[in-house]
Amino acid sequence: MNRVKIGNVTIKWLGHSGFLLEGDEKKIYIDPYDLSEEPAFEDKADILLITHEHFDHCSPDDIRKVRRSDSTTLIPENLSLQFKGDARRVAEGDVLADGLEIKGTRIEVVPAYNLDKPYHPHGLGVGYIVELGGIRIYHAGDCDFIPEIKNIKADVALLPIGGTYTMDEEEAASAAAAISPKDVIPMHYGKPDITDGNPEKFKTLVHGKNPNINVIILNS
């Protein structure tokens, strides 16, 4: 199973940190990477969100696969790659709402960085909270269990568990407990040459901290 329906929203894991969110008659891609095939035109992005510049999150080949000429792309303000068409630079703290919604979708831009690792300094990248179908979905980007996570309000949390470059299973479980979403989906694992991570271990750790959180393990 590579997708799950939560309320009126379908969440599909594309592998690594890539997701497709479908709801409100919109398709929102986040960090597509190493896609096995190009989606049909009608399944391409209305909105594309990029968390940071690293090759496994901002992949030009995969972006070309999912992006249409009328897609709206959000990118961190310091990303060096240049985009044609409707591309908007964002920074943590931006709230696209109250007339600034992207195609009717509220999106919040939140911090994503490492605390004691050199890979993702503060300001390199971001995470996103997307409101779709009445559900708040948090994509953490590449980060550790940073203090700002304790202020995240979300119904669904997409959290990295791979360690090395991001949170490991224990840190991610603590982050899940701090957010206390209804559902949590692990990501950023399963690429042996990039990152590891054990989703079943993560699930056990989450339930040890809060048994009421539903852990959904998807297959890419």
C-alpha atoms as an extended CHARMM CRD file, in Angstrom:
* protein
*
       220  EXT
         1         1  MET       CA              0.0000000000        0.0000000000        0.0000000000  PROA      1               0.0000000000
         2         2  ASN       CA              1.6040000000        3.2710000000       -1.0840000000  PROA      2               0.0000000000
         3         3  ARG       CA             -1.3160000000        5.5560000000       -0.2710000000  PROA      3               0.0000000000
         4         4  VAL       CA             -3.9050000000        6.1680000000        2.4080000000  PROA      4               0.0000000000
         5         5  LYS       CA             -7.1270000000        8.1630000000        2.4680000000  PROA      5               0.0000000000
         6         6  ILE       CA             -7.6520000000       10.3360000000        5.5170000000  PROA      6               0.0000000000
         7         7  GLY       CA            -10.9880000000       12.1020000000        5.4480000000  PROA      7               0.0000000000
         8         8  ASN       CA            -11.3120000000       13.5060000000        1.9390000000  PROA      8               0.0000000000
         9         9  VAL       CA             -7.5510000000       13.6120000000        1.3120000000  PROA      9               0.0000000000
        10        10  THR       CA             -5.4230000000       10.9090000000       -0.2970000000  PROA      10              0.0000000000
        11        11  ILE       CA             -1.7670000000       10.8470000000        0.7380000000  PROA      11              0.0000000000
        12        12  LYS       CA              0.5680000000        8.9110000000       -1.5450000000  PROA      12              0.0000000000
        13        13  TRP       CA              4.1870000000        8.2530000000       -0.6150000000  PROA      13              0.0000000000
        14        14  LEU       CA              6.4540000000        8.5790000000       -3.6350000000  PROA      14              0.0000000000
        15        15  GLY       CA              9.4800000000        7.2600000000       -1.7540000000  PROA      15              0.0000000000
        16        16  HSD       CA             12.1440000000        9.0100000000        0.3230000000  PROA      16              0.0000000000
        17        17  SER       CA             10.5620000000       12.3780000000        1.2910000000  PROA      17              0.0000000000
        18        18  GLY       CA              8.2950000000       12.6610000000       -1.7430000000  PROA      18              0.0000000000
        19        19  PHE       CA              4.5160000000       12.8200000000       -1.3890000000  PROA      19              0.0000000000
        20        20  LEU       CA              1.4530000000       13.5040000000       -3.4770000000  PROA      20              0.0000000000
        21        21  LEU       CA             -1.4950000000       15.0440000000       -1.6120000000  PROA      21              0.0000000000
        22        22  GLU       CA             -4.8530000000       14.9080000000       -3.3820000000  PROA      22              0.0000000000
        23        23  GLY       CA             -7.9290000000       16.7500000000       -2.1420000000  PROA      23              0.0000000000
        24        24  ASP       CA            -10.1850000000       19.7020000000       -2.8930000000  PROA      24              0.0000000000
        25        25  GLU       CA             -9.7230000000       18.7890000000       -6.5840000000  PROA      25              0.0000000000
        26        26  LYS       CA             -6.0140000000       19.6490000000       -6.3240000000  PROA      26              0.0000000000
        27        27  LYS       CA             -2.8020000000       17.6720000000       -6.5870000000  PROA      27              0.0000000000
        28        28  ILE       CA              0.0810000000       18.8620000000       -4.4180000000  PROA      28              0.0000000000
        29        29  TYR       CA              3.5350000000       17.3210000000       -4.7980000000  PROA      29              0.0000000000
        30        30  ILE       CA              6.2540000000       17.6550000000       -2.1560000000  PROA      30              0.0000000000
        31        31  ASP       CA              9.9420000000       16.8760000000       -2.8780000000  PROA      31              0.0000000000
        32        32  PRO       CA              9.4750000000       14.3630000000       -5.7330000000  PROA      32              0.0000000000
        33        33  TYR       CA             12.6410000000       12.2890000000       -6.1710000000  PROA      33              0.0000000000
        34        34  ASP       CA             13.6920000000        9.1930000000       -8.0970000000  PROA      34              0.0000000000
        35        35  LEU       CA             10.2540000000        8.7050000000       -9.6330000000  PROA      35              0.0000000000
        36        36  SER       CA              9.8920000000        5.4980000000      -11.6130000000  PROA      36              0.0000000000
        37        37  GLU       CA              7.6230000000        7.0720000000      -14.2220000000  PROA      37              0.0000000000
        38        38  GLU       CA              6.1360000000       10.3570000000      -15.3170000000  PROA      38              0.0000000000
        39        39  PRO       CA              2.5240000000       10.8370000000      -14.2230000000  PROA      39              0.0000000000
        40        40  ALA       CA             -0.2130000000       11.4300000000      -16.7640000000  PROA      40              0.0000000000
        41        41  PHE       CA             -0.8590000000       15.0900000000      -17.5330000000  PROA      41              0.0000000000
        42        42  GLU       CA             -4.0470000000       15.1560000000      -15.4490000000  PROA      42              0.0000000000
        43        43  ASP       CA             -2.0900000000       13.7790000000      -12.4700000000  PROA      43              0.0000000000
        44        44  LYS       CA              0.6310000000       16.4340000000      -12.5350000000  PROA      44              0.0000000000
        45        45  ALA       CA              1.0070000000       19.1840000000       -9.9650000000  PROA      45              0.0000000000
        46        46  ASP       CA             -1.3350000000       22.0470000000       -9.3420000000  PROA      46              0.0000000000
        47        47  ILE       CA              1.1110000000       23.0060000000       -6.5780000000  PROA      47              0.0000000000
        48        48  LEU       CA              4.6930000000       21.8310000000       -6.0740000000  PROA      48              0.0000000000
        49        49  LEU       CA              6.5120000000       22.3430000000       -2.7610000000  PROA      49              0.0000000000
        50        50  ILE       CA             10.3030000000       22.0610000000       -2.4550000000  PROA      50              0.0000000000
        51        51  THR       CA             11.8060000000       21.9490000000        1.0440000000  PROA      51              0.0000000000
        52        52  HSD       CA             15.4880000000       22.5720000000        0.2140000000  PROA      52              0.0000000000
        53        53  GLU       CA             18.1730000000       22.3600000000       -2.4340000000  PROA      53              0.0000000000
        54        54  HSD       CA             19.7320000000       18.9490000000       -1.7830000000  PROA      54              0.0000000000
        55        55  PHE       CA             19.5620000000       16.6010000000       -4.7660000000  PROA      55              0.0000000000
        56        56  ASP       CA             17.1980000000       14.1470000000       -3.0870000000  PROA      56              0.0000000000
        57        57  HSD       CA             14.6240000000       16.8880000000       -2.4790000000  PROA      57              0.0000000000
        58        58  CYS       CA             15.1270000000       19.3050000000       -5.3430000000  PROA      58              0.0000000000
        59        59  SER       CA             15.6440000000       17.0090000000       -8.3370000000  PROA      59              0.0000000000
        60        60  PRO       CA             15.3110000000       18.8460000000      -11.6710000000  PROA      60              0.0000000000
        61        61  ASP       CA             14.5380000000       15.6230000000      -13.5740000000  PROA      61              0.0000000000
        62        62  ASP       CA             11.7080000000       14.7010000000      -11.2180000000  PROA      62              0.0000000000
        63        63  ILE       CA             10.4190000000       18.2460000000      -11.0410000000  PROA      63              0.0000000000
        64        64  ARG       CA             10.1090000000       18.2400000000      -14.8330000000  PROA      64              0.0000000000
        65        65  LYS       CA              8.1000000000       15.0160000000      -14.6360000000  PROA      65              0.0000000000
        66        66  VAL       CA              5.4180000000       16.3870000000      -12.2990000000  PROA      66              0.0000000000
        67        67  ARG       CA              5.3190000000       20.0790000000      -13.2320000000  PROA      67              0.0000000000
        68        68  ARG       CA              2.9020000000       21.5940000000      -15.7600000000  PROA      68              0.0000000000
        69        69  SER       CA              3.1850000000       25.0220000000      -17.3470000000  PROA      69              0.0000000000
        70        70  ASP       CA              0.5020000000       26.3050000000      -14.9680000000  PROA      70              0.0000000000
        71        71  SER       CA              1.8570000000       24.6280000000      -11.8060000000  PROA      71              0.0000000000
        72        72  THR       CA              2.6480000000       26.9110000000       -8.8790000000  PROA      72              0.0000000000
        73        73  THR       CA              5.9890000000       26.0720000000       -7.2510000000  PROA      73              0.0000000000
        74        74  LEU       CA              7.0860000000       27.1980000000       -3.7890000000  PROA      74              0.0000000000
        75        75  ILE       CA             10.8350000000       27.1990000000       -3.1380000000  PROA      75              0.0000000000
        76        76  PRO       CA             12.9930000000       28.4050000000       -0.2310000000  PROA      76              0.0000000000
        77        77  GLU       CA             14.2380000000       31.9390000000       -0.7390000000  PROA      77              0.0000000000
        78        78  ASN       CA             17.9230000000       30.9760000000       -0.9300000000  PROA      78              0.0000000000
        79        79  LEU       CA             17.5410000000       28.0880000000       -3.4000000000  PROA      79              0.0000000000
        80        80  SER       CA             19.9190000000       28.6790000000       -6.3160000000  PROA      80              0.0000000000
        81        81  LEU       CA             17.9720000000       26.7620000000       -8.9730000000  PROA      81              0.0000000000
        82        82  GLN       CA             15.9880000000       29.1010000000      -11.1880000000  PROA      82              0.0000000000
        83        83  PHE       CA             12.4290000000       28.2490000000      -12.1740000000  PROA      83              0.0000000000
        84        84  LYS       CA             10.4080000000       29.5270000000      -15.0970000000  PROA      84              0.0000000000
        85        85  GLY       CA              6.6990000000       30.1700000000      -14.7800000000  PROA      85              0.0000000000
        86        86  ASP       CA              4.8420000000       30.6100000000      -11.4910000000  PROA      86              0.0000000000
        87        87  ALA       CA              7.5890000000       30.0480000000       -8.9120000000  PROA      87              0.0000000000
        88        88  ARG       CA              7.4480000000       31.8410000000       -5.5720000000  PROA      88              0.0000000000
        89        89  ARG       CA             10.2140000000       32.1130000000       -3.0190000000  PROA      89              0.0000000000
        90        90  VAL       CA              9.1980000000       31.5990000000        0.6000000000  PROA      90              0.0000000000
        91        91  ALA       CA             10.8100000000       31.7350000000        4.0360000000  PROA      91              0.0000000000
        92        92  GLU       CA              9.9570000000       30.2300000000        7.3920000000  PROA      92              0.0000000000
        93        93  GLY       CA              7.1530000000       32.1760000000        9.0530000000  PROA      93              0.0000000000
        94        94  ASP       CA              5.3110000000       32.8770000000        5.8040000000  PROA      94              0.0000000000
        95        95  VAL       CA              1.5950000000       32.1050000000        6.0070000000  PROA      95              0.0000000000
        96        96  LEU       CA             -0.1530000000       31.9430000000        2.6510000000  PROA      96              0.0000000000
        97        97  ALA       CA             -3.7040000000       32.6670000000        3.7690000000  PROA      97              0.0000000000
        98        98  ASP       CA             -6.2460000000       35.4830000000        3.9850000000  PROA      98              0.0000000000
        99        99  GLY       CA             -6.0800000000       36.3580000000        0.2980000000  PROA      99              0.0000000000
       100       100  LEU       CA             -2.5910000000       34.9500000000       -0.2210000000  PROA      100             0.0000000000
       101       101  GLU       CA             -3.7180000000       31.3250000000       -0.5630000000  PROA      101             0.0000000000
       102       102  ILE       CA             -2.1310000000       29.3390000000       -3.3720000000  PROA      102             0.0000000000
       103       103  LYS       CA             -4.9840000000       28.2530000000       -5.6480000000  PROA      103             0.0000000000
       104       104  GLY       CA             -7.3260000000       28.3520000000       -2.6640000000  PROA      104             0.0000000000
       105       105  THR       CA             -4.9640000000       26.3060000000       -0.4690000000  PROA      105             0.0000000000
       106       106  ARG       CA             -3.6360000000       27.6080000000        2.8440000000  PROA      106             0.0000000000
       107       107  ILE       CA              0.0660000000       26.8380000000        3.2690000000  PROA      107             0.0000000000
       108       108  GLU       CA              2.2940000000       27.6750000000        6.2330000000  PROA      108             0.0000000000
       109       109  VAL       CA              6.0820000000       27.7070000000        5.9070000000  PROA      109             0.0000000000
       110       110  VAL       CA              7.8730000000       26.4360000000        9.0180000000  PROA      110             0.0000000000
       111       111  PRO       CA             11.5010000000       25.9510000000       10.1180000000  PROA      111             0.0000000000
       112       112  ALA       CA             13.5150000000       22.8440000000        9.2230000000  PROA      112             0.0000000000
       113       113  TYR       CA             17.1500000000       22.4930000000       10.3000000000  PROA      113             0.0000000000
       114       114  ASN       CA             19.6680000000       20.3860000000       12.2210000000  PROA      114             0.0000000000
       115       115  LEU       CA             20.5980000000       21.0780000000       15.8170000000  PROA      115             0.0000000000
       116       116  ASP       CA             24.0000000000       19.3830000000       16.0160000000  PROA      116             0.0000000000
       117       117  LYS       CA             24.6950000000       18.2230000000       12.4760000000  PROA      117             0.0000000000
       118       118  PRO       CA             26.3090000000       20.2190000000        9.6320000000  PROA      118             0.0000000000
       119       119  TYR       CA             23.9890000000       19.0900000000        6.8330000000  PROA      119             0.0000000000
       120       120  HSD       CA             21.0210000000       21.4510000000        7.2260000000  PROA      120             0.0000000000
       121       121  PRO       CA             21.9280000000       24.7440000000        8.8930000000  PROA      121             0.0000000000
       122       122  HSD       CA             19.1700000000       27.0680000000        9.9810000000  PROA      122             0.0000000000
       123       123  GLY       CA             17.9220000000       28.9460000000        6.9220000000  PROA      123             0.0000000000
       124       124  LEU       CA             18.8210000000       26.3300000000        4.3250000000  PROA      124             0.0000000000
       125       125  GLY       CA             15.3770000000       24.7890000000        4.0420000000  PROA      125             0.0000000000
       126       126  VAL       CA             11.8220000000       24.7670000000        5.2870000000  PROA      126             0.0000000000
       127       127  GLY       CA              8.9200000000       22.5130000000        6.1350000000  PROA      127             0.0000000000
       128       128  TYR       CA              5.3000000000       23.0390000000        5.1700000000  PROA      128             0.0000000000
       129       129  ILE       CA              1.8470000000       22.7540000000        6.7050000000  PROA      129             0.0000000000
       130       130  VAL       CA             -0.7880000000       22.2850000000        4.0200000000  PROA      130             0.0000000000
       131       131  GLU       CA             -4.5030000000       22.6000000000        4.7100000000  PROA      131             0.0000000000
       132       132  LEU       CA             -6.4130000000       20.3350000000        2.3740000000  PROA      132             0.0000000000
       133       133  GLY       CA             -9.9030000000       18.9160000000        2.7230000000  PROA      133             0.0000000000
       134       134  GLY       CA            -10.1470000000       20.3580000000        6.2200000000  PROA      134             0.0000000000
       135       135  ILE       CA             -6.9800000000       18.5130000000        7.3220000000  PROA      135             0.0000000000
       136       136  ARG       CA             -3.6590000000       20.0650000000        8.3690000000  PROA      136             0.0000000000
       137       137  ILE       CA             -0.7590000000       18.0490000000        6.9620000000  PROA      137             0.0000000000
       138       138  TYR       CA              2.7710000000       18.7920000000        8.2300000000  PROA      138             0.0000000000
       139       139  HSD       CA              5.7820000000       17.8590000000        6.0890000000  PROA      139             0.0000000000
       140       140  ALA       CA              8.8320000000       18.3360000000        8.2880000000  PROA      140             0.0000000000
       141       141  GLY       CA             11.4670000000       18.5460000000        5.5580000000  PROA      141             0.0000000000
       142       142  ASP       CA             14.9710000000       17.5160000000        6.6680000000  PROA      142             0.0000000000
       143       143  CYS       CA             15.3130000000       18.3940000000       10.3370000000  PROA      143             0.0000000000
       144       144  ASP       CA             16.0360000000       17.2430000000       13.8590000000  PROA      144             0.0000000000
       145       145  PHE       CA             13.5700000000       17.4410000000       16.7430000000  PROA      145             0.0000000000
       146       146  ILE       CA             13.8600000000       21.2190000000       16.8110000000  PROA      146             0.0000000000
       147       147  PRO       CA             12.1090000000       23.3610000000       19.4580000000  PROA      147             0.0000000000
       148       148  GLU       CA              9.6850000000       24.8180000000       16.9010000000  PROA      148             0.0000000000
       149       149  ILE       CA              8.1270000000       21.3920000000       16.3650000000  PROA      149             0.0000000000
       150       150  LYS       CA              6.4770000000       21.7020000000       19.7800000000  PROA      150             0.0000000000
       151       151  ASN       CA              4.3480000000       24.5370000000       18.3310000000  PROA      151             0.0000000000
       152       152  ILE       CA              3.1930000000       22.6110000000       15.2510000000  PROA      152             0.0000000000
       153       153  LYS       CA             -0.5530000000       21.9820000000       15.0630000000  PROA      153             0.0000000000
       154       154  ALA       CA             -1.3360000000       19.2250000000       12.5920000000  PROA      154             0.0000000000
       155       155  ASP       CA             -3.7390000000       16.3530000000       12.0260000000  PROA      155             0.0000000000
       156       156  VAL       CA             -1.1740000000       14.4030000000        9.9990000000  PROA      156             0.0000000000
       157       157  ALA       CA              2.6140000000       14.5580000000       10.4120000000  PROA      157             0.0000000000
       158       158  LEU       CA              5.1110000000       13.3480000000        7.8080000000  PROA      158             0.0000000000
       159       159  LEU       CA              8.3680000000       12.8630000000        9.7250000000  PROA      159             0.0000000000
       160       160  PRO       CA             11.8850000000       11.7660000000        8.6910000000  PROA      160             0.0000000000
       161       161  ILE       CA             13.2670000000        8.7780000000       10.6150000000  PROA      161             0.0000000000
       162       162  GLY       CA             16.4860000000        7.9240000000        8.7670000000  PROA      162             0.0000000000
       163       163  GLY       CA             19.0380000000        9.4060000000       11.1480000000  PROA      163             0.0000000000
       164       164  THR       CA             22.4460000000       10.7420000000        9.9930000000  PROA      164             0.0000000000
       165       165  TYR       CA             20.9770000000       13.7440000000        8.1280000000  PROA      165             0.0000000000
       166       166  THR       CA             17.6940000000       14.0090000000       10.0650000000  PROA      166             0.0000000000
       167       167  MET       CA             15.9210000000       12.7010000000       13.1330000000  PROA      167             0.0000000000
       168       168  ASP       CA             16.3070000000        9.0170000000       13.8490000000  PROA      168             0.0000000000
       169       169  GLU       CA             13.4180000000        6.8160000000       15.0000000000  PROA      169             0.0000000000
       170       170  GLU       CA             13.6760000000        7.8740000000       18.6540000000  PROA      170             0.0000000000
       171       171  GLU       CA             13.8400000000       11.6010000000       17.9120000000  PROA      171             0.0000000000
       172       172  ALA       CA             11.0070000000       11.3360000000       15.4010000000  PROA      172             0.0000000000
       173       173  ALA       CA              8.8710000000        9.4780000000       17.9330000000  PROA      173             0.0000000000
       174       174  SER       CA              9.4770000000       12.2960000000       20.4310000000  PROA      174             0.0000000000
       175       175  ALA       CA              8.5150000000       14.8080000000       17.7470000000  PROA      175             0.0000000000
       176       176  ALA       CA              5.3300000000       12.8690000000       17.0070000000  PROA      176             0.0000000000
       177       177  ALA       CA              4.4350000000       12.8300000000       20.7040000000  PROA      177             0.0000000000
       178       178  ALA       CA              5.0320000000       16.5990000000       20.9160000000  PROA      178             0.0000000000
       179       179  ILE       CA              2.7790000000       17.3120000000       17.9210000000  PROA      179             0.0000000000
       180       180  SER       CA              0.2130000000       14.6600000000       18.9070000000  PROA      180             0.0000000000
       181       181  PRO       CA             -1.3750000000       14.3410000000       15.4630000000  PROA      181             0.0000000000
       182       182  LYS       CA             -4.1150000000       11.8330000000       14.7360000000  PROA      182             0.0000000000
       183       183  ASP       CA             -1.8860000000       10.1480000000       12.1370000000  PROA      183             0.0000000000
       184       184  VAL       CA              1.8620000000       10.0720000000       11.5280000000  PROA      184             0.0000000000
       185       185  ILE       CA              3.6600000000        8.7120000000        8.4620000000  PROA      185             0.0000000000
       186       186  PRO       CA              7.4320000000        8.0500000000        8.5220000000  PROA      186             0.0000000000
       187       187  MET       CA              9.5810000000        9.1780000000        5.5790000000  PROA      187             0.0000000000
       188       188  HSD       CA             13.2140000000        9.7530000000        4.5480000000  PROA      188             0.0000000000
       189       189  TYR       CA             14.2210000000        6.1310000000        4.8020000000  PROA      189             0.0000000000
       190       190  GLY       CA             14.5390000000        3.1660000000        2.4610000000  PROA      190             0.0000000000
       191       191  LYS       CA             17.3430000000        4.5370000000        0.2730000000  PROA      191             0.0000000000
       192       192  PRO       CA             20.3270000000        2.4580000000        1.4710000000  PROA      192             0.0000000000
       193       193  ASP       CA             22.8770000000        4.6490000000       -0.2990000000  PROA      193             0.0000000000
       194       194  ILE       CA             21.4170000000        7.7890000000        1.2820000000  PROA      194             0.0000000000
       195       195  THR       CA             19.6640000000        6.9610000000        4.5270000000  PROA      195             0.0000000000
       196       196  ASP       CA             18.4000000000        4.0900000000        6.5960000000  PROA      196             0.0000000000
       197       197  GLY       CA             15.6040000000        3.8740000000        9.1550000000  PROA      197             0.0000000000
       198       198  ASN       CA             13.2420000000        1.2750000000       10.5860000000  PROA      198             0.0000000000
       199       199  PRO       CA              9.5480000000        2.2120000000       10.3720000000  PROA      199             0.0000000000
       200       200  GLU       CA              8.4340000000       -0.6400000000       12.6330000000  PROA      200             0.0000000000
       201       201  LYS       CA             10.8410000000        0.5510000000       15.3360000000  PROA      201             0.0000000000
       202       202  PHE       CA              9.4520000000        4.0600000000       14.9000000000  PROA      202             0.0000000000
       203       203  LYS       CA              5.9000000000        2.7350000000       15.2740000000  PROA      203             0.0000000000
       204       204  THR       CA              6.7610000000        0.9080000000       18.4910000000  PROA      204             0.0000000000
       205       205  LEU       CA              8.4740000000        3.9930000000       19.9270000000  PROA      205             0.0000000000
       206       206  VAL       CA              5.5410000000        6.2600000000       19.0340000000  PROA      206             0.0000000000
       207       207  HSD       CA              3.0310000000        3.9380000000       20.6710000000  PROA      207             0.0000000000
       208       208  GLY       CA              5.2490000000        3.7940000000       23.7500000000  PROA      208             0.0000000000
       209       209  LYS       CA              4.9620000000        7.5630000000       24.0660000000  PROA      209             0.0000000000
       210       210  ASN       CA              1.3550000000        8.0040000000       22.8990000000  PROA      210             0.0000000000
       211       211  PRO       CA             -0.7100000000        4.9280000000       21.9770000000  PROA      211             0.0000000000
       212       212  ASN       CA             -3.4540000000        7.1400000000       20.5490000000  PROA      212             0.0000000000
       213       213  ILE       CA             -1.3350000000        8.2380000000       17.5590000000  PROA      213             0.0000000000
       214       214  ASN       CA             -2.0330000000        6.1250000000       14.4880000000  PROA      214             0.0000000000
       215       215  VAL       CA              1.2340000000        5.2340000000       12.7330000000  PROA      215             0.0000000000
       216       216  ILE       CA              0.7630000000        4.5560000000        9.0130000000  PROA      216             0.0000000000
       217       217  ILE       CA              3.6250000000        2.7790000000        7.2530000000  PROA      217             0.0000000000
       218       218  LEU       CA              3.3870000000        3.1510000000        3.4850000000  PROA      218             0.0000000000
       219       219  ASN       CA              5.2990000000        1.3650000000        0.7380000000  PROA      219             0.0000000000
       220       220  SER       CA              6.8100000000        3.4910000000       -1.9980000000  PROA      220             0.0000000000
